């Protein structure tokens, strides 16, 4: 009898976990960036998570990607202006706002940057050896490797250094699991590369991911919006800064009451 009782309890826990993961993967919180796969699905959930089980992850918000480089021609500078203008006018201010709010509410902060262990970048992944934009060598302890000044990490914030697009590896997953983190708020650069790869990796490890649409950018709005549409409702939920802050403010108010 004891054996069967234990078996029933274990089966119940298994199905509860499976149901929870399935429900989380199917939830739809708005109709923005809605792909063909989900266009007929109703909005069934609200944005909801517990601050003490949530981490803010800022991806590659470092000088290398934020500073405008010296372009070879006026035409090339014009083509990239859309990205850099939006980064400086919108992405950075929204990340500052989210970071300040996270710190005020004791939400775990994770910074991810691209930085090699070797000056010649010999350990880079194949995806960082591609020609032109993705031929990325960021030497250790250089200006290019540092996070931009407004988002400078503080004590007890996690730093992840990577030489591939995704920031997700076994050590990060273990750390997040040990801290009881279930939800990740993801921001940063660039949407269709490092942000996307990281979001997919987090989702594969059963984290609920919230990508902040106005705190991320790609080479163009078209690239960003296309990637957000691909990611949304499959690997994450796409929300905006105001929605994130409102939810956290509501949760904080409920805890105080």
mmCIF file of N, CA and C in Angstrom, residues 6-20:
data_model
loop_
_atom_site.group_PDB
_atom_site.id
_atom_site.type_symbol
_atom_site.label_atom_id
_atom_site.label_comp_id
_atom_site.label_asym_id
_atom_site.label_seq_id
_atom_site.Cartn_x
_atom_site.Cartn_y
_atom_site.Cartn_z
ATOM 1 N N UNK A 6 3.064 6.042 -2.735
ATOM 2 C CA UNK A 6 4.206 6.824 -3.230
ATOM 3 C C UNK A 6 4.137 6.964 -4.739
ATOM 4 N N UNK A 7 3.776 5.881 -5.427
ATOM 5 C CA UNK A 7 3.679 5.905 -6.886
ATOM 6 C C UNK A 7 2.627 6.915 -7.342
ATOM 7 N N UNK A 8 1.494 6.931 -6.667
ATOM 8 C CA UNK A 8 0.422 7.873 -7.020
ATOM 9 C C UNK A 8 0.889 9.317 -6.836
ATOM 10 N N UNK A 9 1.593 9.571 -5.733
ATOM 11 C CA UNK A 9 2.095 10.926 -5.464
ATOM 12 C C UNK A 9 3.079 11.361 -6.543
ATOM 13 N N UNK A 10 3.996 10.462 -6.906
ATOM 14 C CA UNK A 10 4.991 10.790 -7.925
ATOM 15 C C UNK A 10 4.340 11.039 -9.275
ATOM 16 N N UNK A 11 3.363 10.212 -9.629
ATOM 17 C CA UNK A 11 2.669 10.397 -10.907
ATOM 18 C C UNK A 11 1.910 11.724 -10.925
ATOM 19 N N UNK A 12 1.294 12.053 -9.800
ATOM 20 C CA UNK A 12 0.569 13.309 -9.701
ATOM 21 C C UNK A 12 1.511 14.496 -9.901
ATOM 22 N N UNK A 13 2.678 14.449 -9.254
ATOM 23 C CA UNK A 13 3.651 15.526 -9.402
ATOM 24 C C UNK A 13 4.147 15.631 -10.834
ATOM 25 N N UNK A 14 4.371 14.475 -11.465
ATOM 26 C CA UNK A 14 4.840 14.461 -12.850
ATOM 27 C C UNK A 14 3.845 15.140 -13.780
ATOM 28 N N UNK A 15 2.586 14.761 -13.646
ATOM 29 C CA UNK A 15 1.571 15.322 -14.532
ATOM 30 C C UNK A 15 1.322 16.794 -14.244
ATOM 31 N N UNK A 16 1.462 17.206 -12.984
ATOM 32 C CA UNK A 16 1.316 18.623 -12.660
ATOM 33 C C UNK A 16 2.420 19.436 -13.305
ATOM 34 N N UNK A 17 3.661 18.934 -13.250
ATOM 35 C CA UNK A 17 4.793 19.627 -13.864
ATOM 36 C C UNK A 17 4.618 19.669 -15.376
ATOM 37 N N UNK A 18 4.240 18.528 -15.961
ATOM 38 C CA UNK A 18 4.053 18.470 -17.409
ATOM 39 C C UNK A 18 2.972 19.434 -17.849
ATOM 40 N N UNK A 19 1.872 19.471 -17.096
ATOM 41 C CA UNK A 19 0.771 20.375 -17.419
ATOM 42 C C UNK A 19 1.222 21.822 -17.327
ATOM 43 N N UNK A 20 1.991 22.132 -16.258
ATOM 44 C CA UNK A 20 2.449 23.496 -16.051
ATOM 45 C C UNK A 20 3.340 23.954 -17.189
#
